Amino acid sequence: MREKILIVDDEKEIADLVECYLDNENYFIQKFYDSKEAFKCIMNHPPDLAIMDVMMPGLDGYELCRRVRESFHFPVIMLTAKGEELDKITGLTLGADDYISKPFLPLELVARVKAQLRRYKRYNSTAPSQEDQVIMVSGLVLNAKTHECTLNERPLSLTPTEFKILWILCENHGAVVSAESLFRQIWEDEYFRKNNNTITVHIRHLREKMHDSFENPRYIKTVWGCGYKIES
């Protein structure tokens, strides 16, 4: 069964270009120039991955992403024309898994789509033993089968990328995991390793959701020059 990708961009030329390249990769494409219509489609027929432009009239990409994250965990890639760091951080904070700045190379976007789908499919298709489906560390409980996470019995709503980062850190309980290792295990592709800020933003967002201190974190600790760790 072909993987389903939703594209929403009010710039017709860009949406058509992205559709052309992804169609050549044999994906099933749902394309919209209107974000409200795209949202209706997502609610009725959720895709395997969504590509959203940030700057759209009415319902912009940030708000669309926020609404999607209330119900779904599929990967979201955001397109931004500004290329400013704040726009990228805002998108990641609202639940996007990746971003790419316009103008972009279509083949790079295709590569990012494949990377996100590989990670998402691998995570959701694996069938670990019952013992390996749940991790419990320092009040955190992560269930790989249901994609549920609680902290001190309080549910945390995590994106797939956030869940995977937390899972890896908990799997390596007490040991430092480098940013490069997180990139390799989550995205695999070389270009992600060129921007450590992506991991930094996801870690920051995790700490916010966990109501953890940035200056003196209790759970996810930064080991300067080395990486991150979780310890009791």
CSV table of C-alpha atoms in Angstrom, one decimal:
chain,number,residue,atom,x,y,z
A,1,MET,CA,0.0,0.0,0.0
A,2,ARG,CA,1.4,3.4,-1.0
A,3,GLU,CA,2.3,5.8,1.7
A,4,LYS,CA,0.0,8.9,1.8
A,5,ILE,CA,1.5,12.4,1.9
A,6,LEU,CA,-0.5,15.6,2.3
A,7,ILE,CA,0.9,18.8,0.8
A,8,VAL,CA,-0.6,22.2,1.7
A,9,ASP,CA,0.8,25.4,0.3
A,10,ASP,CA,-1.1,28.4,-1.1
A,11,GLU,CA,1.7,29.0,-3.7
A,12,LYS,CA,0.4,26.7,-6.4
A,13,GLU,CA,3.7,26.5,-8.2
A,14,ILE,CA,5.5,25.1,-5.2
A,15,ALA,CA,2.7,22.7,-4.2
A,16,ASP,CA,2.7,21.4,-7.8
A,17,LEU,CA,6.5,21.0,-7.9
A,18,VAL,CA,6.5,19.1,-4.6
A,19,GLU,CA,3.7,16.9,-5.8
A,20,CYS,CA,5.6,16.1,-9.0
A,21,TYR,CA,8.7,15.0,-7.2
A,22,LEU,CA,6.9,12.9,-4.6
A,23,ASP,CA,4.6,11.4,-7.2
A,24,ASN,CA,7.7,10.2,-9.0
A,25,GLU,CA,8.6,8.3,-5.8
A,26,ASN,CA,5.2,6.5,-6.0
A,27,TYR,CA,3.7,8.2,-3.0
A,28,PHE,CA,-0.1,8.8,-2.9
A,29,ILE,CA,-0.5,12.6,-2.8
A,30,GLN,CA,-3.2,14.8,-1.3
A,31,LYS,CA,-2.6,18.4,-2.4
A,32,PHE,CA,-4.3,21.5,-1.1
A,33,TYR,CA,-3.8,25.2,-1.8
A,34,ASP,CA,-6.2,26.1,1.2
A,35,SER,CA,-5.2,25.2,4.7
A,36,LYS,CA,-8.7,24.9,6.0
A,37,GLU,CA,-9.6,22.3,3.4
A,38,ALA,CA,-6.4,20.5,4.2
A,39,PHE,CA,-7.4,20.3,7.8
A,40,LYS,CA,-10.8,18.8,7.0
A,41,CYS,CA,-9.0,16.2,4.9
A,42,ILE,CA,-6.6,15.4,7.7
A,43,MET,CA,-9.4,14.9,10.2
A,44,ASN,CA,-11.2,12.5,7.9
A,45,HIS,CA,-8.3,10.8,6.2
A,46,PRO,CA,-5.1,11.3,8.1
A,47,PRO,CA,-1.9,11.0,6.0
A,48,ASP,CA,1.3,9.2,6.8
A,49,LEU,CA,3.2,12.5,6.6
A,50,ALA,CA,2.2,16.2,6.0
A,51,ILE,CA,4.2,19.0,4.4
A,52,MET,CA,2.9,22.4,5.5
A,53,ASP,CA,3.8,25.9,4.4
A,54,VAL,CA,4.1,28.4,7.3
A,55,MET,CA,2.9,31.6,5.6
A,56,MET,CA,-0.7,30.9,4.5
A,57,PRO,CA,-3.8,33.2,4.6
A,58,GLY,CA,-6.4,32.5,7.3
A,59,LEU,CA,-5.2,29.3,9.0
A,60,ASP,CA,-1.4,29.5,8.9
A,61,GLY,CA,1.0,26.6,9.1
A,62,TYR,CA,1.7,27.1,12.8
A,63,GLU,CA,-1.9,26.9,13.8
A,64,LEU,CA,-2.6,24.0,11.4
A,65,CYS,CA,0.3,22.1,12.9
A,66,ARG,CA,-0.9,22.9,16.5
A,67,ARG,CA,-4.4,21.6,15.6
A,68,VAL,CA,-3.0,18.4,14.0
A,69,ARG,CA,-0.9,17.6,17.0
A,70,GLU,CA,-4.0,17.6,19.2
A,71,SER,CA,-5.1,14.3,17.5
A,72,PHE,CA,-2.3,12.8,15.4
A,73,HIS,CA,1.4,11.8,15.7
A,74,PHE,CA,2.4,11.4,12.0
A,75,PRO,CA,5.5,13.4,10.9
A,76,VAL,CA,5.1,17.0,9.9
A,77,ILE,CA,7.6,18.9,7.7
A,78,MET,CA,7.2,22.7,7.6
A,79,LEU,CA,8.2,25.0,4.7
A,80,THR,CA,9.3,28.5,5.6
A,81,ALA,CA,10.2,31.3,3.3
A,82,LYS,CA,11.8,33.4,5.9
A,83,GLY,CA,14.5,31.1,6.9
A,84,GLU,CA,14.8,32.8,10.3
A,85,GLU,CA,15.8,30.8,13.3
A,86,LEU,CA,12.8,31.9,15.3
A,87,ASP,CA,10.4,30.6,12.7
A,88,LYS,CA,12.1,27.2,12.8
A,89,ILE,CA,12.0,27.1,16.5
A,90,THR,CA,8.3,28.1,16.6
A,91,GLY,CA,7.5,25.2,14.2
A,92,LEU,CA,9.4,22.6,16.2
A,93,THR,CA,7.8,23.9,19.4
A,94,LEU,CA,4.3,23.4,18.0
A,95,GLY,CA,5.1,19.8,17.1
A,96,ALA,CA,6.8,19.8,13.6
A,97,ASP,CA,9.4,17.1,13.1
A,98,ASP,CA,11.5,19.0,10.6
A,99,TYR,CA,11.6,22.2,8.6
A,100,ILE,CA,13.1,23.3,5.3
A,101,SER,CA,13.6,26.9,4.1
A,102,LYS,CA,12.4,28.2,0.7
A,103,PRO,CA,13.9,28.2,-1.8
A,104,PHE,CA,14.9,24.5,-1.4
A,105,LEU,CA,16.2,21.7,-3.6
A,106,PRO,CA,13.3,19.4,-4.3
A,107,LEU,CA,15.5,16.3,-4.0
A,108,GLU,CA,16.5,17.4,-0.5
A,109,LEU,CA,12.9,17.6,0.5
A,110,VAL,CA,12.3,14.1,-1.0
A,111,ALA,CA,15.2,12.9,1.1
A,112,ARG,CA,13.8,14.4,4.3
A,113,VAL,CA,10.4,12.9,3.5
A,114,LYS,CA,12.0,9.5,3.2
A,115,ALA,CA,14.0,9.9,6.4
A,116,GLN,CA,10.9,10.9,8.4
A,117,LEU,CA,8.8,8.0,7.0
A,118,ARG,CA,11.6,5.5,7.6
A,119,ARG,CA,11.8,6.6,11.2
A,120,TYR,CA,8.1,6.7,11.8
A,121,LYS,CA,7.5,3.4,10.0
A,122,ARG,CA,10.3,1.6,11.8
A,123,TYR,CA,9.1,2.9,15.2
A,124,ASN,CA,5.5,2.0,14.6
A,125,SER,CA,6.1,-1.3,12.8
A,126,THR,CA,8.5,-2.9,15.2
A,127,ALA,CA,7.1,-5.5,17.5
A,128,PRO,CA,9.4,-5.6,20.6
A,129,SER,CA,8.8,-8.1,23.3
A,130,GLN,CA,6.3,-7.2,25.9
A,131,GLU,CA,9.2,-6.5,28.3
A,132,ASP,CA,10.8,-4.0,25.8
A,133,GLN,CA,7.6,-2.1,25.1
A,134,VAL,CA,7.7,-0.2,28.3
A,135,ILE,CA,10.5,1.9,29.9
A,136,MET,CA,10.3,3.3,33.4
A,137,VAL,CA,12.9,5.8,34.5
A,138,SER,CA,12.8,8.5,37.2
A,139,GLY,CA,9.0,8.7,37.2
A,140,LEU,CA,8.8,8.5,33.4
A,141,VAL,CA,6.8,5.7,31.9
A,142,LEU,CA,7.0,5.3,28.1
A,143,ASN,CA,4.9,2.7,26.2
A,144,ALA,CA,6.3,2.1,22.7
A,145,LYS,CA,3.2,0.2,21.6
A,146,THR,CA,0.6,2.9,22.5
A,147,HIS,CA,3.0,5.9,22.1
A,148,GLU,CA,2.0,7.0,25.6
A,149,CYS,CA,4.2,8.8,28.0
A,150,THR,CA,3.5,9.8,31.6
A,151,LEU,CA,5.7,11.7,34.2
A,152,ASN,CA,4.7,11.0,37.8
A,153,GLU,CA,1.4,9.7,36.4
A,154,ARG,CA,0.8,12.9,34.5
A,155,PRO,CA,0.3,12.3,30.7
A,156,LEU,CA,2.7,14.1,28.3
A,157,SER,CA,1.7,14.7,24.8
A,158,LEU,CA,4.8,14.1,22.7
A,159,THR,CA,5.5,14.3,19.0
A,160,PRO,CA,7.1,11.2,17.4
A,161,THR,CA,10.5,12.9,17.4
A,162,GLU,CA,10.2,13.9,21.1
A,163,PHE,CA,9.1,10.5,22.1
A,164,LYS,CA,12.0,8.9,20.3
A,165,ILE,CA,14.5,11.2,21.8
A,166,LEU,CA,13.1,10.5,25.3
A,167,TRP,CA,13.1,6.8,24.6
A,168,ILE,CA,16.7,6.7,23.5
A,169,LEU,CA,17.8,8.7,26.6
A,170,CYS,CA,15.8,6.4,28.9
A,171,GLU,CA,17.2,3.3,27.1
A,172,ASN,CA,20.7,4.7,27.9
A,173,HIS,CA,19.7,5.5,31.5
A,174,GLY,CA,22.7,7.1,33.2
A,175,ALA,CA,24.9,7.3,30.1
A,176,VAL,CA,25.6,10.3,28.0
A,177,VAL,CA,24.1,10.2,24.4
A,178,SER,CA,25.7,12.7,22.0
A,179,ALA,CA,23.7,14.9,19.7
A,180,GLU,CA,25.3,13.1,16.8
A,181,SER,CA,24.2,9.7,18.1
A,182,LEU,CA,20.6,11.1,18.5
A,183,PHE,CA,20.7,12.3,14.9
A,184,ARG,CA,22.0,9.0,13.6
A,185,GLN,CA,19.4,6.9,15.5
A,186,ILE,CA,16.4,9.2,14.7
A,187,TRP,CA,17.1,10.6,11.2
A,188,GLU,CA,20.1,8.7,9.8
A,189,ASP,CA,20.8,11.2,7.1
A,190,GLU,CA,24.0,13.1,7.1
A,191,TYR,CA,22.6,16.6,6.5
A,192,PHE,CA,20.9,16.5,9.9
A,193,ARG,CA,24.2,16.3,11.7
A,194,LYS,CA,25.1,19.7,10.4
A,195,ASN,CA,22.7,21.5,12.6
A,196,ASN,CA,22.8,20.6,16.3
A,197,ASN,CA,20.2,23.3,17.0
A,198,THR,CA,17.5,20.9,15.9
A,199,ILE,CA,18.2,18.5,18.8
A,200,THR,CA,18.6,21.5,21.1
A,201,VAL,CA,15.1,22.8,20.2
A,202,HIS,CA,13.5,19.4,20.8
A,203,ILE,CA,15.3,19.0,24.1
A,204,ARG,CA,14.0,22.5,25.1
A,205,HIS,CA,10.5,21.6,24.2
A,206,LEU,CA,10.7,18.3,26.1
A,207,ARG,CA,11.8,20.2,29.2
A,208,GLU,CA,8.9,22.6,28.8
A,209,LYS,CA,6.4,19.8,28.6
A,210,MET,CA,8.0,18.1,31.7
A,211,HIS,CA,7.9,21.5,33.5
A,212,ASP,CA,11.6,21.0,34.1
A,213,SER,CA,14.1,23.8,34.9
A,214,PHE,CA,16.4,25.0,32.1
A,215,GLU,CA,19.1,26.2,34.5
A,216,ASN,CA,19.1,23.1,36.7
A,217,PRO,CA,17.1,20.3,35.0
A,218,ARG,CA,16.1,17.3,37.1
A,219,TYR,CA,15.4,15.0,34.2
A,220,ILE,CA,17.2,15.7,30.9
A,221,LYS,CA,20.7,16.9,31.8
A,222,THR,CA,23.1,18.6,29.5
A,223,VAL,CA,26.7,17.3,29.7
A,224,TRP,CA,28.5,20.2,28.0
A,225,GLY,CA,30.6,19.2,25.0
A,226,CYS,CA,29.3,15.6,25.3
A,227,GLY,CA,25.5,15.4,24.9
A,228,TYR,CA,22.5,14.6,27.1
A,229,LYS,CA,21.6,12.0,29.7
A,230,ILE,CA,18.8,11.0,32.1
A,231,GLU,CA,19.6,9.6,35.5
A,232,SER,CA,17.8,9.0,38.7
